[in-house]
Tab-separated table of C-alpha atoms in Angstrom:
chain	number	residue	atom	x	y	z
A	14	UNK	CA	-44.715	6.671	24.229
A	15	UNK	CA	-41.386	7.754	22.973
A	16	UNK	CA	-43.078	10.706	21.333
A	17	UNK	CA	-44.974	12.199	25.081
A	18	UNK	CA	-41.559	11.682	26.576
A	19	UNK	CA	-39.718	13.759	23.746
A	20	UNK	CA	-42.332	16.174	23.863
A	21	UNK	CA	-42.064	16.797	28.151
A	22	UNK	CA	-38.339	17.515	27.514
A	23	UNK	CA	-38.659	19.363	24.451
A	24	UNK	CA	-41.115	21.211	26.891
A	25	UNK	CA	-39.358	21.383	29.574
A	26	UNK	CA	-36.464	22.531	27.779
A	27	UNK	CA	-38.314	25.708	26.558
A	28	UNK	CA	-39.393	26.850	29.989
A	29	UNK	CA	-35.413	26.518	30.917
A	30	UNK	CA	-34.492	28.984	27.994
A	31	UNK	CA	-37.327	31.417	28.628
A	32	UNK	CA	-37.142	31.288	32.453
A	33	UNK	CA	-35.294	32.633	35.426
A	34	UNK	CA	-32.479	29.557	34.400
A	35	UNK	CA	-31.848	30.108	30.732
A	36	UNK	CA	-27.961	30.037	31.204
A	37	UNK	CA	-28.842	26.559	32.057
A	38	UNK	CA	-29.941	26.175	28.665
A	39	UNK	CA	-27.077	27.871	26.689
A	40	UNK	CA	-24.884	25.671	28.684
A	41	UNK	CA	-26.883	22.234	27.703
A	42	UNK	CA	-27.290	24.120	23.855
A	43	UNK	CA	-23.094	23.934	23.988
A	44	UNK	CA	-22.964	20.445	25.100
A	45	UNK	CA	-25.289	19.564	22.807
A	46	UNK	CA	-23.233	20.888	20.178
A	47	UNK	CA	-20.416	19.456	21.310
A	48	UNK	CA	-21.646	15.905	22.415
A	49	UNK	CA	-24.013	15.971	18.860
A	50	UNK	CA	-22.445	12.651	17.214
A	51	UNK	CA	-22.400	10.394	20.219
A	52	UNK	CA	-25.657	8.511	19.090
A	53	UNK	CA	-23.828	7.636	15.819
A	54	UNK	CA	-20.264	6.794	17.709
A	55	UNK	CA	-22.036	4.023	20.011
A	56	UNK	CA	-24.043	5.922	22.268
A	57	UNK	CA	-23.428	6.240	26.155
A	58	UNK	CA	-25.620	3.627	27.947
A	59	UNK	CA	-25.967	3.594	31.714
A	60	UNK	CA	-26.307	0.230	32.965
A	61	UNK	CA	-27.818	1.686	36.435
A	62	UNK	CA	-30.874	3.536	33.846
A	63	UNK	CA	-31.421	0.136	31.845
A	64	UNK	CA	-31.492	-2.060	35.508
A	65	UNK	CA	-34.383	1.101	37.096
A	66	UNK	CA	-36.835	-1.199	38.421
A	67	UNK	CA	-39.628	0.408	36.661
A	68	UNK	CA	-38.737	-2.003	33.600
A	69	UNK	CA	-38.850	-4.963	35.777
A	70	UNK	CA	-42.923	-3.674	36.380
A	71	UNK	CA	-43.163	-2.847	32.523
A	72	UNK	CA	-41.795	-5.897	31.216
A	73	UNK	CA	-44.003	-8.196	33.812
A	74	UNK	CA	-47.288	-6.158	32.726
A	75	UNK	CA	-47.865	-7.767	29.546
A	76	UNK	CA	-45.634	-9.998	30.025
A	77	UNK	CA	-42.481	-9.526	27.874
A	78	UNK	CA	-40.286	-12.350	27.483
A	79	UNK	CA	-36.982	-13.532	25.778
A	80	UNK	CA	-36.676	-17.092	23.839
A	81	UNK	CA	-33.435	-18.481	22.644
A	82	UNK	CA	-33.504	-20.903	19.654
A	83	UNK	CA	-29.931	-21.157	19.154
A	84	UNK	CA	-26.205	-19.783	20.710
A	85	UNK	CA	-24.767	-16.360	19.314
A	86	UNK	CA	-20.741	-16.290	19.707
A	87	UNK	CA	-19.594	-13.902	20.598
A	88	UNK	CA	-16.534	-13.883	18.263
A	89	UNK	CA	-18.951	-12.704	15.980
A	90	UNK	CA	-20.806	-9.601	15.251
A	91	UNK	CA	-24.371	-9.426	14.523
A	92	UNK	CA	-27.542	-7.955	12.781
A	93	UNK	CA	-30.821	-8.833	14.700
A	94	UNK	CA	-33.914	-8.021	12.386
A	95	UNK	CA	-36.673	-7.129	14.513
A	96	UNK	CA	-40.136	-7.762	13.202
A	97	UNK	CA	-43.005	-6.761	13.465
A	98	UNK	CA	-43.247	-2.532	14.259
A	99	UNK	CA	-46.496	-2.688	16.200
A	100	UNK	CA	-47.221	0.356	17.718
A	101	UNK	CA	-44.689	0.554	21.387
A	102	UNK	CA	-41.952	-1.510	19.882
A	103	UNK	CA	-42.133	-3.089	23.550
A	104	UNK	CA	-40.619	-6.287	22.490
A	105	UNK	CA	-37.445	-4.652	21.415
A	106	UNK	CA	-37.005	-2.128	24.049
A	107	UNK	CA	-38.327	-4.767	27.117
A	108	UNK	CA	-35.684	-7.257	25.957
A	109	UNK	CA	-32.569	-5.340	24.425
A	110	UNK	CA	-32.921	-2.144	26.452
A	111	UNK	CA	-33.865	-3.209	29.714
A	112	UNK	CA	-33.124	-6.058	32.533
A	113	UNK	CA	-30.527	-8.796	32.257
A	114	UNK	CA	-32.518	-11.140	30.582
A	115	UNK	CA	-30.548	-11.036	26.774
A	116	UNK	CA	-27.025	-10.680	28.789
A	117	UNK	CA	-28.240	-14.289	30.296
A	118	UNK	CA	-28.981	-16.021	27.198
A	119	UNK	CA	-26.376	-14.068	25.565
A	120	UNK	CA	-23.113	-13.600	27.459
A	121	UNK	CA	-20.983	-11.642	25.934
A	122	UNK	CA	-23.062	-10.010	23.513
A	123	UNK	CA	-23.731	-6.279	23.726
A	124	UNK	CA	-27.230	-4.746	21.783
A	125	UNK	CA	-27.761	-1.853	20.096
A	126	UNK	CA	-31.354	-0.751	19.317
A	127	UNK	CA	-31.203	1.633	17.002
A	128	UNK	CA	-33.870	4.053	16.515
A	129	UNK	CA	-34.497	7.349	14.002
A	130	UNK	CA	-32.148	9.236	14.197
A	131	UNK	CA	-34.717	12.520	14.953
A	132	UNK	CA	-35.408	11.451	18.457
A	133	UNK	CA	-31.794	12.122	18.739
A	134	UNK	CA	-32.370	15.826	17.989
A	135	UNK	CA	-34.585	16.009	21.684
A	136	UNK	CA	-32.902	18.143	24.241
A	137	UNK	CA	-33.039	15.996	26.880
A	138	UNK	CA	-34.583	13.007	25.607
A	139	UNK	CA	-31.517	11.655	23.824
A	140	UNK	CA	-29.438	11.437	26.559
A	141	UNK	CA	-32.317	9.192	28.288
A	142	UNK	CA	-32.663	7.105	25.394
A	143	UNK	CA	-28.584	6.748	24.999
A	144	UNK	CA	-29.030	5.478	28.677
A	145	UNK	CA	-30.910	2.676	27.900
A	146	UNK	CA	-28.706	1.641	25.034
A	147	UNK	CA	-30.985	2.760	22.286
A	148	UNK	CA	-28.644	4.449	19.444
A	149	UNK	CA	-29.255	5.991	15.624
A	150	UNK	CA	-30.446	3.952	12.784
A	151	UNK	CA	-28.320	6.114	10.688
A	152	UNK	CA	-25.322	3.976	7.910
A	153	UNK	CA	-22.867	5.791	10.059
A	154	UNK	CA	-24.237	4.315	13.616
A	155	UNK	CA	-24.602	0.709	12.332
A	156	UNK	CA	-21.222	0.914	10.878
A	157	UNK	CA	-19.892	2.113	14.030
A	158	UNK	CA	-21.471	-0.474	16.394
A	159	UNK	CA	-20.851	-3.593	13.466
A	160	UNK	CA	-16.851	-2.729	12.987
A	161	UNK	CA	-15.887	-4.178	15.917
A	162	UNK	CA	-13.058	-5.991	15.410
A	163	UNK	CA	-13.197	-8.181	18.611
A	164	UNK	CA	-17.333	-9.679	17.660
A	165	UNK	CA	-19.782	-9.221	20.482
A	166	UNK	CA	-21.713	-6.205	18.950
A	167	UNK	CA	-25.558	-6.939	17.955
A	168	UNK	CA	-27.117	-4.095	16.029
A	169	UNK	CA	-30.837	-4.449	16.563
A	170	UNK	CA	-33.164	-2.796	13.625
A	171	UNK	CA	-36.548	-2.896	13.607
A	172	UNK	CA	-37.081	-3.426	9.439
A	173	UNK	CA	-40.852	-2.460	8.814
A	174	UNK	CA	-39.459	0.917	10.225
A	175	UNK	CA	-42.506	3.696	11.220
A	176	UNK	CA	-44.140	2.903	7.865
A	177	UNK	CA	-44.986	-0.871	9.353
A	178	UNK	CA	-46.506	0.380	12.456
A	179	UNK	CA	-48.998	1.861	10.304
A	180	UNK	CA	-49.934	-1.683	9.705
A	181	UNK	CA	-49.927	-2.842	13.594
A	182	UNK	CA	-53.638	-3.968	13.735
A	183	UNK	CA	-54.942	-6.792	16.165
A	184	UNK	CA	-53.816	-10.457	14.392
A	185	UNK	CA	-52.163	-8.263	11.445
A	186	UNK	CA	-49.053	-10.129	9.729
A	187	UNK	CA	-48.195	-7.546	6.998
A	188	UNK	CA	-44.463	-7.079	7.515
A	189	UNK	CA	-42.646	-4.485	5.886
A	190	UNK	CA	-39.753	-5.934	4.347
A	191	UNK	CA	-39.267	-6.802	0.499
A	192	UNK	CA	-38.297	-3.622	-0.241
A	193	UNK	CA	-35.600	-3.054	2.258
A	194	UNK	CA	-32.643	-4.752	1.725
A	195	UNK	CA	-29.985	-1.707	3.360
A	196	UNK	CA	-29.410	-3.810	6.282
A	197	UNK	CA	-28.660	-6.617	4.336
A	198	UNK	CA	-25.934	-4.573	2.392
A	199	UNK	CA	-24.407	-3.556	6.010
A	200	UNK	CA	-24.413	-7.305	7.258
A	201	UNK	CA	-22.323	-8.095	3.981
A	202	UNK	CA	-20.190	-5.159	4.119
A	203	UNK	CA	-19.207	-5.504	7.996
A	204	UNK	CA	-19.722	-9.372	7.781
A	205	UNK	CA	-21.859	-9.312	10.459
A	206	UNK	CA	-24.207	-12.642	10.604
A	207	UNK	CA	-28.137	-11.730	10.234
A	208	UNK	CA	-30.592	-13.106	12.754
A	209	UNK	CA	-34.159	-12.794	12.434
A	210	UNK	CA	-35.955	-11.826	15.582
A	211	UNK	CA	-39.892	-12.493	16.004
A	212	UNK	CA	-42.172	-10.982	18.350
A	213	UNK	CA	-45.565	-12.681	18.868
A	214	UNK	CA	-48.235	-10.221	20.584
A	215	UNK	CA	-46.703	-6.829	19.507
A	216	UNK	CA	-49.380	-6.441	17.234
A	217	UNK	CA	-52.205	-6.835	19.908
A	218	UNK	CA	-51.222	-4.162	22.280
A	219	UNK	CA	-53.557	-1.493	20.437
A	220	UNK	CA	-56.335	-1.361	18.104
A	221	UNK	CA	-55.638	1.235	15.339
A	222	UNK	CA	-58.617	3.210	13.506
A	223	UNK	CA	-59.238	1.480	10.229
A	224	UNK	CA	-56.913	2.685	7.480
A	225	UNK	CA	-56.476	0.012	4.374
A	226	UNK	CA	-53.924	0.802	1.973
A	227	UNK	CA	-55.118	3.552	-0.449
A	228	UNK	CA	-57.985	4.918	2.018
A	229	UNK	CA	-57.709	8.843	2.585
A	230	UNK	CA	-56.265	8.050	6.163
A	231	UNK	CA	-53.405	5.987	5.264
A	232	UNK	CA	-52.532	8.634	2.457
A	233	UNK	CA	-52.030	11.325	4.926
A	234	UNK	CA	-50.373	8.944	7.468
A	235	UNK	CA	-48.230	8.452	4.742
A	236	UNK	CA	-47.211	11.895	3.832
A	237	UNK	CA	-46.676	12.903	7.336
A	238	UNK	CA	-44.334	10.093	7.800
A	239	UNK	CA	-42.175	11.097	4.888
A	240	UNK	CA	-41.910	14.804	5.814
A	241	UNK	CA	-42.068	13.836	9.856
A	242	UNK	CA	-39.735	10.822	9.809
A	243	UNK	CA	-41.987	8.862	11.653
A	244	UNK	CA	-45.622	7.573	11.665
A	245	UNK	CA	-49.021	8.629	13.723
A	246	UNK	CA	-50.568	5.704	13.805
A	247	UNK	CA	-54.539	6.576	15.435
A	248	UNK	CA	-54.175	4.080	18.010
A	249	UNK	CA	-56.163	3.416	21.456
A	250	UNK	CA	-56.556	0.525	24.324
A	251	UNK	CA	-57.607	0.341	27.629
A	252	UNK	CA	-58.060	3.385	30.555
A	253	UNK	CA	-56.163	2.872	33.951
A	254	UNK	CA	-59.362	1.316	35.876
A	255	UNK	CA	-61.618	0.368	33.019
A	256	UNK	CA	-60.858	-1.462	29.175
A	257	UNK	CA	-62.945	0.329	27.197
A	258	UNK	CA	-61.116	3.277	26.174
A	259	UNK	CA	-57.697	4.467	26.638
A	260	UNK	CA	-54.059	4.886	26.001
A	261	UNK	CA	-52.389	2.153	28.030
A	262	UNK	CA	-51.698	-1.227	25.822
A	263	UNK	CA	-53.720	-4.232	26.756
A	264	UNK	CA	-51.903	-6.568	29.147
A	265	UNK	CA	-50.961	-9.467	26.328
A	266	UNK	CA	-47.845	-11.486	26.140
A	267	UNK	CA	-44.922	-10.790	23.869
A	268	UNK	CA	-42.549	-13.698	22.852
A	269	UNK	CA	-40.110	-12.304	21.735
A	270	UNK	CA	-37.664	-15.016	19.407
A	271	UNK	CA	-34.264	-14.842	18.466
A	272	UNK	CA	-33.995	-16.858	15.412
A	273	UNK	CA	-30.569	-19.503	14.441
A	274	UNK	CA	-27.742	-17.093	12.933
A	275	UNK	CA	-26.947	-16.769	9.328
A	276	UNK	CA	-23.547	-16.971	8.708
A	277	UNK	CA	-22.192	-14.221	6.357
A	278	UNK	CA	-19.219	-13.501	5.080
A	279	UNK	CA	-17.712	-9.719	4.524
A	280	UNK	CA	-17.802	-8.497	1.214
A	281	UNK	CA	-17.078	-4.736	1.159
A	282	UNK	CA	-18.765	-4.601	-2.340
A	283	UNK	CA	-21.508	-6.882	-2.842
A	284	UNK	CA	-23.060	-6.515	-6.242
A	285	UNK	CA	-27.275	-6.861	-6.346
A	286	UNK	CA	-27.574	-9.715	-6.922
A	287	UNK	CA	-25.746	-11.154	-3.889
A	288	UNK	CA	-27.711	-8.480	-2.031
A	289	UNK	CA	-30.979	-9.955	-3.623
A	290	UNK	CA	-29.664	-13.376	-2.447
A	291	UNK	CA	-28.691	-12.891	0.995
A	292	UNK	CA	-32.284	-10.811	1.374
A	293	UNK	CA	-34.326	-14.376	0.015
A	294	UNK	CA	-32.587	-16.281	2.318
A	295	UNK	CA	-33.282	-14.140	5.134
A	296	UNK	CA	-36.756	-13.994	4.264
A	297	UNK	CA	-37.035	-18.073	3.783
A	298	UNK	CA	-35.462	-18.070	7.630
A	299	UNK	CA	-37.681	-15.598	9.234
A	300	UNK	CA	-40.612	-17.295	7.822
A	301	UNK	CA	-39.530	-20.545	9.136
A	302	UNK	CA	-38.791	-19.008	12.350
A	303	UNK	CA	-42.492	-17.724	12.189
A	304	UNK	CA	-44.129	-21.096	10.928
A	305	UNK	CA	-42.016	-23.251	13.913
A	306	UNK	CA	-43.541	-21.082	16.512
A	307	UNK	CA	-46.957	-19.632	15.611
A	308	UNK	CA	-48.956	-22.533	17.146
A	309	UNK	CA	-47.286	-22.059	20.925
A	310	UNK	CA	-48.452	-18.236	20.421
A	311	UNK	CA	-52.014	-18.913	19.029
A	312	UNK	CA	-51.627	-18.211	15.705
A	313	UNK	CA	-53.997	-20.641	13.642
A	314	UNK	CA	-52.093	-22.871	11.385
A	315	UNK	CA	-53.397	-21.610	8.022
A	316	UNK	CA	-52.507	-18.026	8.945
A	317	UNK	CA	-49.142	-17.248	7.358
A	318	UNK	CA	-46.787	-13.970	7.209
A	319	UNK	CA	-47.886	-11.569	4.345
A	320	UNK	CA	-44.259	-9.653	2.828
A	321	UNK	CA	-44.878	-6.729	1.213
């Protein structure tokens, strides 16, 4: 989704420069210049883009919906882990970039969900996504968003990155994880407390061709996403009148939960092995948060979250 909509205004963007209104174009080329670290400084949401009523109809298709386990202050700031990928990220953008609904559990609390930083590089795109609140997953942009002194910043990061999406199969639970532990170094460093965030069903909005780990497909998903920044997953659903074949996601709920805060305190040099601490505990409270609510989301009781 994100990448069509990049690609229209990269498009569109080209037939500005090249036709009859290309001064149009040097002029956006100079703001663009001069407007280039905004999406590391906090972005520039629009509350009137993330209230269109178009999300209202996206987030009641599937349906997408909000659970909170437990308050967030906001005299604090905060790290929501998001988890898993899947292939729209709907979950995270439904609840954090769209509606009221996380202002009403919330109040007082402002998200951030950052994103690679490339999409950023869009003519045209990035000031829609900056609308909606969306900002970049660079150090710099966390840092920025987390170093408020007042609290009531949550950075939102989807973990498993584009690599985990490559893993978004139909009642997959492979999460992307033991090997990223940068976010945990930014929660220690800003003292911002970590909260795991779950999303039952974003798995289930696709099916993805096959592509096990060390099969020629996954290789050169693999290599793209290194060189490209972010994954091609070979994904397909439903058709707009029939379910056999198709790009639109199949209509099935996401529950999307906000797990119980974990305190942390700052520490503007952690050494590894506090890193390595803070990350086990995190992983011990994500997979409670997991285990406490698979059975209201279907999830059979001897299926369990696989960390790689």
């Amino acid at each position: 989704f994100l990448s069509f909509t990049a690609e229209f205004c990269c498009g569109f963007f080209v037939i500005l420069i090249l036709g009859n209104f290309w001064f149009l174009g040097v002029l956006y080329l100079l703001w663009l210049y001069h407007d280039w670290d905004t999406p590391c400084a906090g972005g520039r949401r629009f509350q009137c883009v993330r209230n269109w009523t178009i999300w209202k109809y996206f987030r009641e298709y599937f349906p997408i919906k909000l659970i909170k386990t437990s308050e967030l202050s906001p005299e604090h700031n905060y790290l929501l882990g998001f988890h898993p990928h899947g292939v729209l990220v709907a979950g995270a953008f439904g609840n954090f970039c769209t509606g009221q609904n996380f202002k009403t559990l919330f109040p007082g609390i402002t998200p951030y969900l950052h994103i690679t930083p490339i999409w950023f590089g869009c003519p045209f795109f990035r000031e829609y996504v900056m609308s909606a609140g969306m900002v970049s997953a660079s150090k710099e942009s966390v840092s920025y968003v987390l170093n408020n002194e007042g609290g009531g910043h949550a950075s939102v990061i989807v973990i498993g990155g584009a690599e985990e999406s490559l893993n978004a199969h139909p009642g997959s639970l492979t999460l992307n994880i033991l090997k990223r532990k940068g976010f945990i170094k930014m929660a220690l460093k800003h003292g911002a407390h970590l909260v795991p965030v779950f999303s039952f069903g974003e798995n289930e909005l696709f099916k993805q061709v096959a592509n096990p780990r060390g099969s020629r497909l996954r290789s050169i998903q693999e290599r793209l996403q290194k060189i490209m920044g972010f994954a091609l997953p070979l994904f397909h659903a439903r058709g707009v009148f029939q379910y056999t074949f198709g790009l639109i996601p199949y209509r099935q709920p996401i529950h999307t939960i906000v797990g119980s805060p974990i305190p942390v305190k700052k520490n503007l040099n952690p050494t590894n092995e506090e890193i390595e601490q803070l990350h086990e505990l995190y992983l011990q409270k994500l997979n409670k948060l997991f285990e406490d609510h698979k059975r209201n989301y279907g999830i059979p009781e001897q299926r369990c979250l696989v960390f790689e």
